[in-house]
JSON list of C-alpha atoms in Angstrom, two decimals:
[
{"chain": "E", "resi": 175, "resn": "MET", "atom": "CA", "xyz": [12.83, -24.62, -2.91]},
{"chain": "E", "resi": 176, "resn": "HIS", "atom": "CA", "xyz": [16.55, -23.43, -3.36]},
{"chain": "E", "resi": 177, "resn": "ALA", "atom": "CA", "xyz": [19.14, -23.77, -0.64]},
{"chain": "E", "resi": 178, "resn": "PHE", "atom": "CA", "xyz": [21.19, -21.11, 0.79]},
{"chain": "E", "resi": 179, "resn": "ASP", "atom": "CA", "xyz": [24.21, -22.12, 2.91]},
{"chain": "E", "resi": 180, "resn": "PRO", "atom": "CA", "xyz": [25.51, -19.21, 4.59]},
{"chain": "E", "resi": 181, "resn": "SER", "atom": "CA", "xyz": [28.99, -20.90, 4.78]},
{"chain": "E", "resi": 182, "resn": "GLU", "atom": "CA", "xyz": [28.92, -20.96, 1.45]},
{"chain": "E", "resi": 183, "resn": "ARG", "atom": "CA", "xyz": [28.53, -17.05, 0.77]},
{"chain": "E", "resi": 184, "resn": "THR", "atom": "CA", "xyz": [30.11, -14.25, 1.07]},
{"chain": "E", "resi": 185, "resn": "GLN", "atom": "CA", "xyz": [29.29, -11.87, 4.05]},
{"chain": "E", "resi": 186, "resn": "ASP", "atom": "CA", "xyz": [28.15, -9.38, 2.10]},
{"chain": "E", "resi": 187, "resn": "GLU", "atom": "CA", "xyz": [25.56, -12.17, 0.51]},
{"chain": "E", "resi": 188, "resn": "VAL", "atom": "CA", "xyz": [24.55, -12.70, 3.68]},
{"chain": "E", "resi": 189, "resn": "ALA", "atom": "CA", "xyz": [24.18, -9.76, 5.23]},
{"chain": "E", "resi": 190, "resn": "ARG", "atom": "CA", "xyz": [21.90, -8.85, 2.19]},
{"chain": "E", "resi": 191, "resn": "PHE", "atom": "CA", "xyz": [19.72, -11.91, 2.53]},
{"chain": "E", "resi": 192, "resn": "VAL", "atom": "CA", "xyz": [18.89, -11.79, 5.74]},
{"chain": "E", "resi": 193, "resn": "LYS", "atom": "CA", "xyz": [18.48, -7.72, 5.87]},
{"chain": "E", "resi": 194, "resn": "THR", "atom": "CA", "xyz": [16.04, -8.16, 2.91]},
{"chain": "E", "resi": 195, "resn": "VAL", "atom": "CA", "xyz": [14.14, -11.07, 4.82]},
{"chain": "E", "resi": 196, "resn": "VAL", "atom": "CA", "xyz": [13.80, -9.35, 8.26]},
{"chain": "E", "resi": 197, "resn": "THR", "atom": "CA", "xyz": [11.59, -6.53, 6.96]},
{"chain": "E", "resi": 198, "resn": "PRO", "atom": "CA", "xyz": [10.01, -4.04, 7.37]},
{"chain": "E", "resi": 199, "resn": "ARG", "atom": "CA", "xyz": [12.51, -3.06, 10.18]},
{"chain": "E", "resi": 200, "resn": "PRO", "atom": "CA", "xyz": [11.40, 0.21, 12.16]},
{"chain": "E", "resi": 201, "resn": "ILE", "atom": "CA", "xyz": [13.94, 2.81, 12.50]},
{"chain": "E", "resi": 202, "resn": "ALA", "atom": "CA", "xyz": [15.13, 4.60, 15.26]},
{"chain": "E", "resi": 203, "resn": "TRP", "atom": "CA", "xyz": [16.34, 8.37, 14.95]},
{"chain": "E", "resi": 204, "resn": "ILE", "atom": "CA", "xyz": [18.68, 8.22, 17.43]},
{"chain": "E", "resi": 205, "resn": "SER", "atom": "CA", "xyz": [19.84, 11.61, 19.21]},
{"chain": "E", "resi": 206, "resn": "THR", "atom": "CA", "xyz": [22.59, 11.55, 21.55]},
{"chain": "E", "resi": 207, "resn": "GLN", "atom": "CA", "xyz": [25.08, 14.08, 23.15]},
{"chain": "E", "resi": 208, "resn": "SER", "atom": "CA", "xyz": [28.93, 13.72, 23.47]},
{"chain": "E", "resi": 209, "resn": "ALA", "atom": "CA", "xyz": [30.74, 14.16, 27.04]},
{"chain": "E", "resi": 210, "resn": "ASP", "atom": "CA", "xyz": [31.64, 17.49, 25.63]},
{"chain": "E", "resi": 211, "resn": "GLY", "atom": "CA", "xyz": [28.31, 18.66, 24.38]},
{"chain": "E", "resi": 212, "resn": "THR", "atom": "CA", "xyz": [28.07, 17.77, 20.80]},
{"chain": "E", "resi": 213, "resn": "GLU", "atom": "CA", "xyz": [24.91, 16.59, 19.60]},
{"chain": "E", "resi": 214, "resn": "ASN", "atom": "CA", "xyz": [24.66, 13.81, 17.21]},
{"chain": "E", "resi": 215, "resn": "LEU", "atom": "CA", "xyz": [21.28, 12.46, 15.27]},
{"chain": "E", "resi": 216, "resn": "ALA", "atom": "CA", "xyz": [21.43, 9.24, 13.12]},
{"chain": "E", "resi": 217, "resn": "PRO", "atom": "CA", "xyz": [19.14, 6.63, 11.83]},
{"chain": "E", "resi": 218, "resn": "PHE", "atom": "CA", "xyz": [19.47, 2.70, 12.71]},
{"chain": "E", "resi": 219, "resn": "SER", "atom": "CA", "xyz": [17.21, 0.06, 11.45]},
{"chain": "E", "resi": 220, "resn": "SER", "atom": "CA", "xyz": [18.10, -2.66, 13.47]},
{"chain": "E", "resi": 221, "resn": "TYR", "atom": "CA", "xyz": [15.97, -1.38, 16.39]},
{"chain": "E", "resi": 222, "resn": "ASN", "atom": "CA", "xyz": [13.27, -3.04, 18.35]},
{"chain": "E", "resi": 223, "resn": "TYR", "atom": "CA", "xyz": [11.85, -3.06, 22.01]},
{"chain": "E", "resi": 224, "resn": "VAL", "atom": "CA", "xyz": [12.32, -6.26, 24.25]},
{"chain": "E", "resi": 225, "resn": "SER", "atom": "CA", "xyz": [10.56, -5.27, 27.30]},
{"chain": "E", "resi": 226, "resn": "LEU", "atom": "CA", "xyz": [7.16, -3.62, 28.21]},
{"chain": "E", "resi": 227, "resn": "GLN", "atom": "CA", "xyz": [6.43, -4.24, 32.00]},
{"chain": "E", "resi": 228, "resn": "GLU", "atom": "CA", "xyz": [9.29, -1.68, 32.08]},
{"chain": "E", "resi": 229, "resn": "PRO", "atom": "CA", "xyz": [9.89, -0.53, 28.70]},
{"chain": "E", "resi": 230, "resn": "THR", "atom": "CA", "xyz": [12.99, -1.18, 27.36]},
{"chain": "E", "resi": 231, "resn": "VAL", "atom": "CA", "xyz": [14.42, -0.50, 23.65]},
{"chain": "E", "resi": 232, "resn": "LEU", "atom": "CA", "xyz": [17.51, -1.64, 21.67]},
{"chain": "E", "resi": 233, "resn": "PHE", "atom": "CA", "xyz": [19.34, -0.73, 18.63]},
{"chain": "E", "resi": 234, "resn": "ASN", "atom": "CA", "xyz": [22.30, -2.55, 17.11]},
{"chain": "E", "resi": 235, "resn": "SER", "atom": "CA", "xyz": [25.50, -0.65, 16.01]},
{"chain": "E", "resi": 236, "resn": "PRO", "atom": "CA", "xyz": [28.65, -1.99, 14.25]},
{"chain": "E", "resi": 237, "resn": "ASN", "atom": "CA", "xyz": [30.98, -3.61, 16.61]},
{"chain": "E", "resi": 238, "resn": "GLY", "atom": "CA", "xyz": [34.95, -2.41, 17.00]},
{"chain": "E", "resi": 239, "resn": "GLU", "atom": "CA", "xyz": [37.42, -0.75, 19.22]},
{"chain": "E", "resi": 240, "resn": "PRO", "atom": "CA", "xyz": [36.10, 2.47, 21.31]},
{"chain": "E", "resi": 241, "resn": "ASP", "atom": "CA", "xyz": [37.87, 4.76, 18.76]},
{"chain": "E", "resi": 242, "resn": "GLU", "atom": "CA", "xyz": [36.17, 3.04, 15.75]},
{"chain": "E", "resi": 243, "resn": "LEU", "atom": "CA", "xyz": [32.40, 3.03, 17.12]},
{"chain": "E", "resi": 244, "resn": "LYS", "atom": "CA", "xyz": [29.84, 4.92, 15.56]},
{"chain": "E", "resi": 245, "resn": "ASP", "atom": "CA", "xyz": [29.21, 8.63, 17.24]},
{"chain": "E", "resi": 246, "resn": "THR", "atom": "CA", "xyz": [26.06, 7.38, 18.59]},
{"chain": "E", "resi": 247, "resn": "ALA", "atom": "CA", "xyz": [26.79, 4.20, 20.16]},
{"chain": "E", "resi": 248, "resn": "ARG", "atom": "CA", "xyz": [29.76, 5.92, 21.63]},
{"chain": "E", "resi": 249, "resn": "ASN", "atom": "CA", "xyz": [27.91, 8.70, 23.42]},
{"chain": "E", "resi": 250, "resn": "ALA", "atom": "CA", "xyz": [25.32, 6.28, 24.49]},
{"chain": "E", "resi": 251, "resn": "LEU", "atom": "CA", "xyz": [27.79, 4.42, 26.12]},
{"chain": "E", "resi": 252, "resn": "GLU", "atom": "CA", "xyz": [30.07, 7.67, 27.74]},
{"chain": "E", "resi": 253, "resn": "THR", "atom": "CA", "xyz": [26.76, 9.39, 28.92]},
{"chain": "E", "resi": 254, "resn": "GLU", "atom": "CA", "xyz": [24.42, 6.20, 29.20]},
{"chain": "E", "resi": 255, "resn": "GLU", "atom": "CA", "xyz": [21.74, 8.23, 27.51]},
{"chain": "E", "resi": 256, "resn": "PHE", "atom": "CA", "xyz": [20.05, 8.24, 24.14]},
{"chain": "E", "resi": 257, "resn": "VAL", "atom": "CA", "xyz": [16.50, 9.38, 22.53]},
{"chain": "E", "resi": 258, "resn": "VAL", "atom": "CA", "xyz": [14.49, 7.37, 19.86]},
{"chain": "E", "resi": 259, "resn": "ASN", "atom": "CA", "xyz": [13.04, 9.33, 17.71]},
{"chain": "E", "resi": 260, "resn": "VAL", "atom": "CA", "xyz": [10.10, 7.65, 15.98]},
{"chain": "E", "resi": 261, "resn": "VAL", "atom": "CA", "xyz": [10.27, 8.47, 11.94]},
{"chain": "E", "resi": 262, "resn": "THR", "atom": "CA", "xyz": [7.43, 8.89, 10.05]},
{"chain": "E", "resi": 263, "resn": "GLU", "atom": "CA", "xyz": [6.97, 9.85, 6.34]},
{"chain": "E", "resi": 264, "resn": "ALA", "atom": "CA", "xyz": [7.41, 13.60, 6.36]},
{"chain": "E", "resi": 265, "resn": "ASP", "atom": "CA", "xyz": [10.78, 13.06, 7.83]},
{"chain": "E", "resi": 266, "resn": "ILE", "atom": "CA", "xyz": [12.13, 10.60, 5.64]},
{"chain": "E", "resi": 267, "resn": "GLU", "atom": "CA", "xyz": [14.51, 13.01, 3.52]},
{"chain": "E", "resi": 268, "resn": "ARG", "atom": "CA", "xyz": [16.01, 14.82, 6.94]},
{"chain": "E", "resi": 269, "resn": "MET", "atom": "CA", "xyz": [16.57, 11.09, 8.47]},
{"chain": "E", "resi": 270, "resn": "ASP", "atom": "CA", "xyz": [18.29, 10.01, 5.31]},
{"chain": "E", "resi": 271, "resn": "HIS", "atom": "CA", "xyz": [20.46, 13.38, 5.20]},
{"chain": "E", "resi": 272, "resn": "THR", "atom": "CA", "xyz": [21.60, 12.53, 8.86]},
{"chain": "E", "resi": 273, "resn": "SER", "atom": "CA", "xyz": [23.15, 9.31, 7.82]},
{"chain": "E", "resi": 274, "resn": "ALA", "atom": "CA", "xyz": [25.78, 10.92, 6.04]},
{"chain": "E", "resi": 275, "resn": "ALA", "atom": "CA", "xyz": [29.47, 10.82, 7.48]},
{"chain": "E", "resi": 276, "resn": "ILE", "atom": "CA", "xyz": [30.49, 14.04, 8.69]},
{"chain": "E", "resi": 277, "resn": "PRO", "atom": "CA", "xyz": [33.27, 15.02, 11.45]},
{"chain": "E", "resi": 278, "resn": "GLU", "atom": "CA", "xyz": [32.37, 13.85, 15.12]},
{"chain": "E", "resi": 279, "resn": "ASP", "atom": "CA", "xyz": [32.57, 17.45, 16.22]},
{"chain": "E", "resi": 280, "resn": "GLU", "atom": "CA", "xyz": [29.82, 18.75, 13.88]},
{"chain": "E", "resi": 281, "resn": "SER", "atom": "CA", "xyz": [26.16, 18.01, 14.63]},
{"chain": "E", "resi": 282, "resn": "GLU", "atom": "CA", "xyz": [23.82, 16.27, 12.21]},
{"chain": "E", "resi": 283, "resn": "PHE", "atom": "CA", "xyz": [20.91, 18.61, 13.47]},
{"chain": "E", "resi": 284, "resn": "ASP", "atom": "CA", "xyz": [22.74, 21.67, 11.82]},
{"chain": "E", "resi": 285, "resn": "LEU", "atom": "CA", "xyz": [23.45, 19.35, 8.41]},
{"chain": "E", "resi": 286, "resn": "ALA", "atom": "CA", "xyz": [19.70, 18.65, 8.28]},
{"chain": "E", "resi": 287, "resn": "GLU", "atom": "CA", "xyz": [18.41, 21.35, 9.67]},
{"chain": "E", "resi": 288, "resn": "VAL", "atom": "CA", "xyz": [16.46, 19.43, 12.62]},
{"chain": "E", "resi": 289, "resn": "ASP", "atom": "CA", "xyz": [14.95, 21.60, 15.26]},
{"chain": "E", "resi": 290, "resn": "ARG", "atom": "CA", "xyz": [15.93, 20.56, 18.68]},
{"chain": "E", "resi": 291, "resn": "GLY", "atom": "CA", "xyz": [13.53, 19.99, 21.65]},
{"chain": "E", "resi": 292, "resn": "GLU", "atom": "CA", "xyz": [14.24, 19.83, 25.06]},
{"chain": "E", "resi": 293, "resn": "CYS", "atom": "CA", "xyz": [14.27, 16.41, 26.78]},
{"chain": "E", "resi": 294, "resn": "GLU", "atom": "CA", "xyz": [13.12, 16.08, 30.38]},
{"chain": "E", "resi": 295, "resn": "THR", "atom": "CA", "xyz": [15.26, 13.32, 31.81]},
{"chain": "E", "resi": 296, "resn": "VAL", "atom": "CA", "xyz": [18.39, 12.94, 29.66]},
{"chain": "E", "resi": 297, "resn": "ALA", "atom": "CA", "xyz": [20.92, 16.04, 28.42]},
{"chain": "E", "resi": 298, "resn": "ALA", "atom": "CA", "xyz": [20.53, 15.14, 24.61]},
{"chain": "E", "resi": 299, "resn": "PRO", "atom": "CA", "xyz": [18.11, 16.79, 22.64]},
{"chain": "E", "resi": 300, "resn": "ARG", "atom": "CA", "xyz": [15.36, 15.18, 20.65]},
{"chain": "E", "resi": 301, "resn": "VAL", "atom": "CA", "xyz": [13.74, 16.06, 17.22]},
{"chain": "E", "resi": 302, "resn": "ALA", "atom": "CA", "xyz": [11.39, 18.46, 17.84]},
{"chain": "E", "resi": 303, "resn": "ASP", "atom": "CA", "xyz": [8.53, 18.13, 15.77]},
{"chain": "E", "resi": 304, "resn": "ALA", "atom": "CA", "xyz": [9.13, 13.61, 15.77]},
{"chain": "E", "resi": 305, "resn": "ALA", "atom": "CA", "xyz": [5.74, 12.00, 16.39]},
{"chain": "E", "resi": 306, "resn": "VAL", "atom": "CA", "xyz": [7.21, 10.03, 19.54]},
{"chain": "E", "resi": 307, "resn": "SER", "atom": "CA", "xyz": [10.34, 10.55, 21.21]},
{"chain": "E", "resi": 308, "resn": "MET", "atom": "CA", "xyz": [11.62, 8.35, 23.87]},
{"chain": "E", "resi": 309, "resn": "GLU", "atom": "CA", "xyz": [13.92, 9.45, 26.59]},
{"chain": "E", "resi": 310, "resn": "CYS", "atom": "CA", "xyz": [16.25, 6.28, 27.19]},
{"chain": "E", "resi": 311, "resn": "THR", "atom": "CA", "xyz": [19.26, 5.63, 29.83]},
{"chain": "E", "resi": 312, "resn": "LEU", "atom": "CA", "xyz": [21.48, 2.98, 29.33]},
{"chain": "E", "resi": 313, "resn": "TYR", "atom": "CA", "xyz": [20.48, -0.24, 30.62]},
{"chain": "E", "resi": 314, "resn": "ASP", "atom": "CA", "xyz": [23.17, -2.67, 29.27]},
{"chain": "E", "resi": 315, "resn": "SER", "atom": "CA", "xyz": [25.42, -3.55, 25.83]},
{"chain": "E", "resi": 316, "resn": "ILE", "atom": "CA", "xyz": [26.13, -6.84, 24.38]},
{"chain": "E", "resi": 317, "resn": "GLU", "atom": "CA", "xyz": [28.63, -7.50, 22.02]},
{"chain": "E", "resi": 318, "resn": "ILE", "atom": "CA", "xyz": [27.25, -9.98, 19.52]},
{"chain": "E", "resi": 319, "resn": "HIS", "atom": "CA", "xyz": [29.97, -11.11, 16.68]},
{"chain": "E", "resi": 320, "resn": "ASP", "atom": "CA", "xyz": [30.06, -7.67, 14.37]},
{"chain": "E", "resi": 321, "resn": "LYS", "atom": "CA", "xyz": [27.23, -5.70, 16.36]},
{"chain": "E", "resi": 322, "resn": "LEU", "atom": "CA", "xyz": [26.72, -4.05, 19.53]},
{"chain": "E", "resi": 323, "resn": "MET", "atom": "CA", "xyz": [23.65, -4.34, 21.22]},
{"chain": "E", "resi": 324, "resn": "ILE", "atom": "CA", "xyz": [22.57, -1.12, 23.12]},
{"chain": "E", "resi": 325, "resn": "LEU", "atom": "CA", "xyz": [19.73, -1.44, 25.57]},
{"chain": "E", "resi": 326, "resn": "GLY", "atom": "CA", "xyz": [18.04, 1.39, 27.11]},
{"chain": "E", "resi": 327, "resn": "ASP", "atom": "CA", "xyz": [15.25, 1.56, 29.81]},
{"chain": "E", "resi": 328, "resn": "VAL", "atom": "CA", "xyz": [12.41, 4.57, 28.44]},
{"chain": "E", "resi": 329, "resn": "GLN", "atom": "CA", "xyz": [12.32, 7.22, 31.03]},
{"chain": "E", "resi": 330, "resn": "TYR", "atom": "CA", "xyz": [9.85, 9.90, 29.57]},
{"chain": "E", "resi": 331, "resn": "MET", "atom": "CA", "xyz": [7.94, 9.87, 26.35]},
{"chain": "E", "resi": 332, "resn": "HIS", "atom": "CA", "xyz": [7.12, 12.88, 24.05]},
{"chain": "E", "resi": 333, "resn": "VAL", "atom": "CA", "xyz": [3.82, 12.41, 21.80]},
{"chain": "E", "resi": 334, "resn": "ASP", "atom": "CA", "xyz": [2.16, 14.64, 19.43]},
{"chain": "E", "resi": 335, "resn": "GLU", "atom": "CA", "xyz": [-1.12, 15.21, 20.45]},
{"chain": "E", "resi": 336, "resn": "GLU", "atom": "CA", "xyz": [-2.87, 14.73, 16.94]},
{"chain": "E", "resi": 337, "resn": "LEU", "atom": "CA", "xyz": [-1.98, 11.22, 17.38]},
{"chain": "E", "resi": 338, "resn": "LEU", "atom": "CA", "xyz": [-3.81, 10.38, 20.28]},
{"chain": "E", "resi": 339, "resn": "THR", "atom": "CA", "xyz": [-7.86, 9.32, 20.35]},
{"chain": "E", "resi": 340, "resn": "ASP", "atom": "CA", "xyz": [-9.45, 9.44, 24.19]},
{"chain": "E", "resi": 341, "resn": "GLY", "atom": "CA", "xyz": [-5.70, 9.20, 25.35]},
{"chain": "E", "resi": 342, "resn": "LYS", "atom": "CA", "xyz": [-4.33, 6.64, 23.69]},
{"chain": "E", "resi": 343, "resn": "LEU", "atom": "CA", "xyz": [-1.98, 6.58, 20.61]},
{"chain": "E", "resi": 344, "resn": "ASP", "atom": "CA", "xyz": [-3.83, 5.75, 17.57]},
{"chain": "E", "resi": 345, "resn": "MET", "atom": "CA", "xyz": [-1.64, 3.71, 15.16]},
{"chain": "E", "resi": 346, "resn": "ARG", "atom": "CA", "xyz": [-4.03, 5.01, 12.18]},
{"chain": "E", "resi": 347, "resn": "ASP", "atom": "CA", "xyz": [-2.35, 8.12, 12.35]},
{"chain": "E", "resi": 348, "resn": "LEU", "atom": "CA", "xyz": [1.02, 6.98, 12.85]},
{"chain": "E", "resi": 349, "resn": "ASP", "atom": "CA", "xyz": [2.79, 6.82, 9.41]},
{"chain": "E", "resi": 350, "resn": "THR", "atom": "CA", "xyz": [5.71, 4.87, 10.75]},
{"chain": "E", "resi": 351, "resn": "VAL", "atom": "CA", "xyz": [8.68, 4.50, 8.16]},
{"chain": "E", "resi": 352, "resn": "GLY", "atom": "CA", "xyz": [10.42, 0.92, 7.78]},
{"chain": "E", "resi": 353, "resn": "ARG", "atom": "CA", "xyz": [13.40, -0.15, 5.99]},
{"chain": "E", "resi": 354, "resn": "LEU", "atom": "CA", "xyz": [13.57, -2.93, 3.28]},
{"chain": "E", "resi": 355, "resn": "GLY", "atom": "CA", "xyz": [16.21, -4.94, 2.01]},
{"chain": "E", "resi": 356, "resn": "GLY", "atom": "CA", "xyz": [18.40, -2.73, -0.79]},
{"chain": "E", "resi": 357, "resn": "PRO", "atom": "CA", "xyz": [17.31, 0.97, -1.54]},
{"chain": "E", "resi": 358, "resn": "TYR", "atom": "CA", "xyz": [13.86, 0.47, -0.10]},
{"chain": "E", "resi": 359, "resn": "TYR", "atom": "CA", "xyz": [11.57, 1.90, 2.43]},
{"chain": "E", "resi": 360, "resn": "THR", "atom": "CA", "xyz": [7.60, 1.48, 3.35]},
{"chain": "E", "resi": 361, "resn": "VAL", "atom": "CA", "xyz": [5.14, 3.45, 4.99]},
{"chain": "E", "resi": 362, "resn": "SER", "atom": "CA", "xyz": [2.82, 1.63, 7.58]},
{"chain": "E", "resi": 363, "resn": "ASP", "atom": "CA", "xyz": [-0.42, 1.17, 5.96]},
{"chain": "E", "resi": 364, "resn": "MET", "atom": "CA", "xyz": [-3.09, -0.67, 7.94]},
{"chain": "E", "resi": 365, "resn": "LEU", "atom": "CA", "xyz": [-4.22, -4.27, 6.96]},
{"chain": "E", "resi": 366, "resn": "PRO", "atom": "CA", "xyz": [-7.73, -5.18, 8.56]},
{"chain": "E", "resi": 367, "resn": "PHE", "atom": "CA", "xyz": [-7.50, -8.63, 9.83]},
{"chain": "E", "resi": 368, "resn": "GLU", "atom": "CA", "xyz": [-9.46, -10.01, 12.99]},
{"chain": "E", "resi": 369, "resn": "ARG", "atom": "CA", "xyz": [-6.80, -12.09, 15.07]},
{"chain": "E", "resi": 370, "resn": "GLN", "atom": "CA", "xyz": [-8.87, -15.70, 15.90]},
{"chain": "E", "resi": 371, "resn": "PHE", "atom": "CA", "xyz": [-6.21, -16.68, 18.53]}
]
């Protein structure tokens, strides 16, 4: 077996290796609103949940000085609110478009022609036709090396009724998109397997 010693590799090589191995990574399409009211929408593939009893999710953003942070991270910290919109196959092109670098006083909602939906508990808009949107309030933020981990408590959820079976979210109808290494993505596909333990 080939040895891969991170201390003997460049930062780019290590990053590529880790992002290829930790897959598929779910994508949070995060919408925020700045303190002055500018709306922002951007995808993050370093995203997951950390608590279920009191639902809490997290995403990671590049760390740096306040004026160097991505708009999403800065907005989430300043307003203490953000919305996680679930990315499905129908969203992939618009989601990719919102990763473009644009001036901070412009909105990716307009750039990618994404319709806004009103939220119940936060000021930021949600993606109106997202399969699922989770309104979050800031729980905490943690600096870890070159990343800023932002955690949010889920306060309210919006779910497309077509995804519900007997009132429960049916994974068979939720074609979430995941990030792989390099330029690759994947769409969730059911693998029949009955757990034994």
